[in-house]
């Protein structure tokens, strides 16, 4: 973190019992946001305004279900309307390889947030099929229709995937969401420009 290559950025995990450390970390250029568990979003209040004012990203994690996360994100975004949110893993469309019944409603609710970006990642985690995980493609298609190219980014779920397929996973995610344009430029530029 002290001396980092210009091609990397990080998001630290929020530790609600030590919010001062999170606040200090946010001032570092390499740190572009905080990863926060759903259960801790209500405890983010002391530094949420700082995250918003600095243009840093909130990266939430749905440890239980997307409905609960969606409710908490909408509440937080109502108080901090300029807060950039990066929703990873396609918004967790499945739990234990079963479709999450609340996924579509949650995704449709989250599209109201003007500063949300969705990562198309963790395909192997959600899929019931081997690579290229064709059963996951419809979720990516729905995200594309709902959010558009600029609000989607291909991602990999590194290091929790087949390591010899990193390039293939990135290409697969990109193909699902790109069409004729390059997705996620807004997100990429926010990470690498001041």
Tab-separated table of C-alpha atoms in Angstrom:
chain	number	residue	atom	x	y	z
A	1	UNK	CA	0.000	0.000	0.000
A	2	UNK	CA	2.848	2.399	0.785
A	3	UNK	CA	4.483	1.996	-2.626
A	4	UNK	CA	2.158	0.490	-5.172
A	5	UNK	CA	2.253	-0.046	-8.932
A	6	UNK	CA	-0.006	2.390	-10.765
A	7	UNK	CA	-1.993	-0.454	-12.322
A	8	UNK	CA	-3.458	-1.648	-8.989
A	9	UNK	CA	-6.225	-0.378	-6.717
A	10	UNK	CA	-7.635	-2.031	-3.588
A	11	UNK	CA	-10.784	-2.037	-1.496
A	12	UNK	CA	-10.270	-2.784	2.151
A	13	UNK	CA	-12.768	-4.652	4.310
A	14	UNK	CA	-14.715	-2.437	6.701
A	15	UNK	CA	-14.095	-3.296	10.345
A	16	UNK	CA	-16.951	-1.652	12.271
A	17	UNK	CA	-15.201	-2.092	15.615
A	18	UNK	CA	-12.358	0.059	14.308
A	19	UNK	CA	-13.941	2.712	12.038
A	20	UNK	CA	-10.954	5.022	12.513
A	21	UNK	CA	-8.701	2.624	10.639
A	22	UNK	CA	-11.169	2.551	7.729
A	23	UNK	CA	-11.301	6.337	7.689
A	24	UNK	CA	-7.502	6.594	7.615
A	25	UNK	CA	-7.215	3.983	4.868
A	26	UNK	CA	-9.632	5.908	2.653
A	27	UNK	CA	-7.177	8.806	2.429
A	28	UNK	CA	-4.653	6.608	0.588
A	29	UNK	CA	-4.674	6.908	-3.192
A	30	UNK	CA	-4.482	3.159	-3.806
A	31	UNK	CA	-7.600	2.574	-1.673
A	32	UNK	CA	-10.663	3.135	-3.839
A	33	UNK	CA	-13.324	1.997	-1.401
A	34	UNK	CA	-14.530	-0.324	1.315
A	35	UNK	CA	-15.992	-3.802	1.169
A	36	UNK	CA	-18.828	-4.013	3.691
A	37	UNK	CA	-20.965	-6.941	4.833
A	38	UNK	CA	-24.724	-6.448	4.666
A	39	UNK	CA	-24.942	-6.770	8.436
A	40	UNK	CA	-22.428	-3.919	8.839
A	41	UNK	CA	-24.016	-1.398	6.463
A	42	UNK	CA	-25.967	0.161	9.328
A	43	UNK	CA	-22.665	0.650	11.197
A	44	UNK	CA	-21.053	2.433	8.253
A	45	UNK	CA	-22.775	5.717	9.118
A	46	UNK	CA	-19.780	7.457	10.731
A	47	UNK	CA	-17.719	7.302	7.534
A	48	UNK	CA	-20.360	6.957	4.789
A	49	UNK	CA	-20.363	10.715	4.184
A	50	UNK	CA	-16.590	10.644	3.784
A	51	UNK	CA	-16.760	7.786	1.280
A	52	UNK	CA	-19.327	9.753	-0.712
A	53	UNK	CA	-17.451	13.070	-0.603
A	54	UNK	CA	-14.178	11.422	-1.668
A	55	UNK	CA	-15.841	9.594	-4.559
A	56	UNK	CA	-14.657	6.276	-3.165
A	57	UNK	CA	-16.664	3.080	-3.700
A	58	UNK	CA	-18.859	1.028	-1.423
A	59	UNK	CA	-18.511	-2.663	-2.284
A	60	UNK	CA	-21.279	-4.523	-0.403
A	61	UNK	CA	-21.335	-8.236	0.280
A	62	UNK	CA	-24.582	-10.253	0.463
A	63	UNK	CA	-23.776	-12.860	3.051
A	64	UNK	CA	-27.401	-13.955	3.359
A	65	UNK	CA	-29.696	-12.782	0.573
A	66	UNK	CA	-29.979	-10.050	-2.020
A	67	UNK	CA	-33.299	-8.706	-0.645
A	68	UNK	CA	-31.802	-7.738	2.693
A	69	UNK	CA	-28.794	-6.174	0.982
A	70	UNK	CA	-31.040	-4.259	-1.430
A	71	UNK	CA	-33.145	-2.808	1.395
A	72	UNK	CA	-30.047	-1.615	3.238
A	73	UNK	CA	-28.413	-0.195	0.109
A	74	UNK	CA	-31.551	1.760	-0.784
A	75	UNK	CA	-31.690	3.205	2.746
A	76	UNK	CA	-28.029	4.180	2.620
A	77	UNK	CA	-28.333	5.676	-0.869
A	78	UNK	CA	-31.305	7.773	0.277
A	79	UNK	CA	-29.009	9.449	2.823
A	80	UNK	CA	-25.965	9.551	0.531
A	81	UNK	CA	-27.289	9.887	-3.026
A	82	UNK	CA	-23.849	10.404	-4.628
A	83	UNK	CA	-22.307	7.321	-3.010
A	84	UNK	CA	-20.726	5.118	-5.709
A	85	UNK	CA	-21.732	1.465	-5.235
A	86	UNK	CA	-20.062	-1.524	-6.857
A	87	UNK	CA	-22.307	-4.597	-6.648
A	88	UNK	CA	-20.162	-7.695	-7.288
A	89	UNK	CA	-21.072	-11.183	-8.471
A	90	UNK	CA	-24.074	-10.227	-10.624
A	91	UNK	CA	-25.955	-9.409	-7.429
A	92	UNK	CA	-25.835	-13.039	-6.225
A	93	UNK	CA	-28.474	-14.553	-8.549
A	94	UNK	CA	-28.264	-17.975	-6.892
A	95	UNK	CA	-27.822	-19.426	-3.426
A	96	UNK	CA	-26.529	-22.972	-3.192
A	97	UNK	CA	-26.984	-23.358	-6.962
A	98	UNK	CA	-30.700	-22.493	-6.673
A	99	UNK	CA	-32.149	-19.355	-8.253
A	100	UNK	CA	-32.756	-16.637	-5.675
A	101	UNK	CA	-36.447	-15.741	-5.928
A	102	UNK	CA	-35.744	-12.164	-4.869
A	103	UNK	CA	-32.952	-11.507	-7.344
A	104	UNK	CA	-34.932	-9.935	-10.189
A	105	UNK	CA	-37.007	-7.670	-7.928
A	106	UNK	CA	-33.862	-6.588	-6.133
A	107	UNK	CA	-32.010	-5.858	-9.366
A	108	UNK	CA	-34.945	-3.830	-10.649
A	109	UNK	CA	-34.996	-1.846	-7.396
A	110	UNK	CA	-31.248	-1.223	-7.473
A	111	UNK	CA	-31.326	0.154	-11.003
A	112	UNK	CA	-32.862	3.318	-9.497
A	113	UNK	CA	-29.465	4.142	-8.010
A	114	UNK	CA	-27.606	6.406	-10.441
A	115	UNK	CA	-24.157	5.542	-9.072
A	116	UNK	CA	-24.284	1.755	-9.168
A	117	UNK	CA	-21.943	-0.492	-11.134
A	118	UNK	CA	-22.465	-4.254	-11.312
A	119	UNK	CA	-19.632	-6.742	-11.690
A	120	UNK	CA	-20.203	-9.845	-13.793
A	121	UNK	CA	-18.152	-12.302	-11.782
A	122	UNK	CA	-18.209	-15.548	-9.796
A	123	UNK	CA	-19.745	-17.420	-12.725
A	124	UNK	CA	-18.365	-20.782	-11.575
A	125	UNK	CA	-19.735	-20.222	-8.087
A	126	UNK	CA	-23.306	-19.773	-9.319
A	127	UNK	CA	-23.288	-22.160	-12.246
A	128	UNK	CA	-24.614	-25.694	-12.336
A	129	UNK	CA	-22.751	-26.303	-15.607
A	130	UNK	CA	-19.034	-26.584	-16.411
A	131	UNK	CA	-17.191	-23.780	-18.140
A	132	UNK	CA	-18.394	-21.776	-20.093
A	133	UNK	CA	-21.305	-21.764	-17.623
A	134	UNK	CA	-24.042	-21.181	-20.173
A	135	UNK	CA	-26.724	-21.365	-17.495
A	136	UNK	CA	-25.407	-18.070	-16.063
A	137	UNK	CA	-25.529	-16.134	-19.340
A	138	UNK	CA	-29.251	-15.238	-18.910
A	139	UNK	CA	-28.446	-13.440	-15.647
A	140	UNK	CA	-25.796	-11.379	-17.423
A	141	UNK	CA	-28.265	-10.633	-20.230
A	142	UNK	CA	-30.843	-9.431	-17.723
A	143	UNK	CA	-28.263	-7.180	-16.082
A	144	UNK	CA	-27.347	-5.734	-19.467
A	145	UNK	CA	-30.988	-4.911	-20.229
A	146	UNK	CA	-31.522	-3.485	-16.741
A	147	UNK	CA	-28.345	-1.435	-16.267
A	148	UNK	CA	-26.795	-0.953	-19.712
A	149	UNK	CA	-23.173	-1.275	-20.845
A	150	UNK	CA	-21.731	1.591	-18.842
A	151	UNK	CA	-22.891	0.196	-15.507
A	152	UNK	CA	-21.506	-3.320	-15.990
A	153	UNK	CA	-17.931	-4.533	-15.734
A	154	UNK	CA	-16.392	-7.941	-16.407
A	155	UNK	CA	-14.700	-9.375	-13.341
A	156	UNK	CA	-13.283	-12.716	-12.329
A	157	UNK	CA	-13.781	-13.551	-8.642
A	158	UNK	CA	-10.019	-14.033	-8.368
A	159	UNK	CA	-8.640	-16.081	-6.609
A	160	UNK	CA	-11.731	-18.273	-6.177
A	161	UNK	CA	-11.884	-19.747	-9.676
A	162	UNK	CA	-9.909	-22.020	-11.946
A	163	UNK	CA	-6.614	-20.127	-12.042
A	164	UNK	CA	-5.594	-21.427	-15.449
A	165	UNK	CA	-8.732	-19.821	-16.908
A	166	UNK	CA	-8.393	-16.215	-15.763
A	167	UNK	CA	-8.248	-14.849	-19.314
A	168	UNK	CA	-11.119	-17.070	-20.400
A	169	UNK	CA	-13.316	-15.905	-17.503
A	170	UNK	CA	-12.601	-12.254	-18.202
A	171	UNK	CA	-13.299	-12.735	-21.903
A	172	UNK	CA	-16.507	-14.654	-21.160
A	173	UNK	CA	-17.843	-11.947	-18.847
A	174	UNK	CA	-16.857	-9.259	-21.342
A	175	UNK	CA	-18.546	-11.063	-24.222
A	176	UNK	CA	-21.773	-11.434	-22.273
A	177	UNK	CA	-22.068	-7.725	-21.553
A	178	UNK	CA	-20.169	-5.844	-24.237
A	179	UNK	CA	-22.019	-6.100	-27.530
A	180	UNK	CA	-20.282	-3.537	-29.725
A	181	UNK	CA	-19.046	-1.275	-26.943
A	182	UNK	CA	-16.542	-1.594	-24.148
A	183	UNK	CA	-18.371	-1.847	-20.805
A	184	UNK	CA	-17.601	-0.141	-17.545
A	185	UNK	CA	-15.523	2.845	-18.673
A	186	UNK	CA	-17.077	5.033	-15.959
A	187	UNK	CA	-16.027	2.583	-13.256
A	188	UNK	CA	-12.541	2.045	-14.662
A	189	UNK	CA	-11.858	5.753	-15.010
A	190	UNK	CA	-13.004	6.398	-11.427
A	191	UNK	CA	-10.506	3.852	-10.152
A	192	UNK	CA	-7.500	5.175	-12.031
A	193	UNK	CA	-8.059	8.922	-12.152
A	194	UNK	CA	-8.183	11.384	-9.305
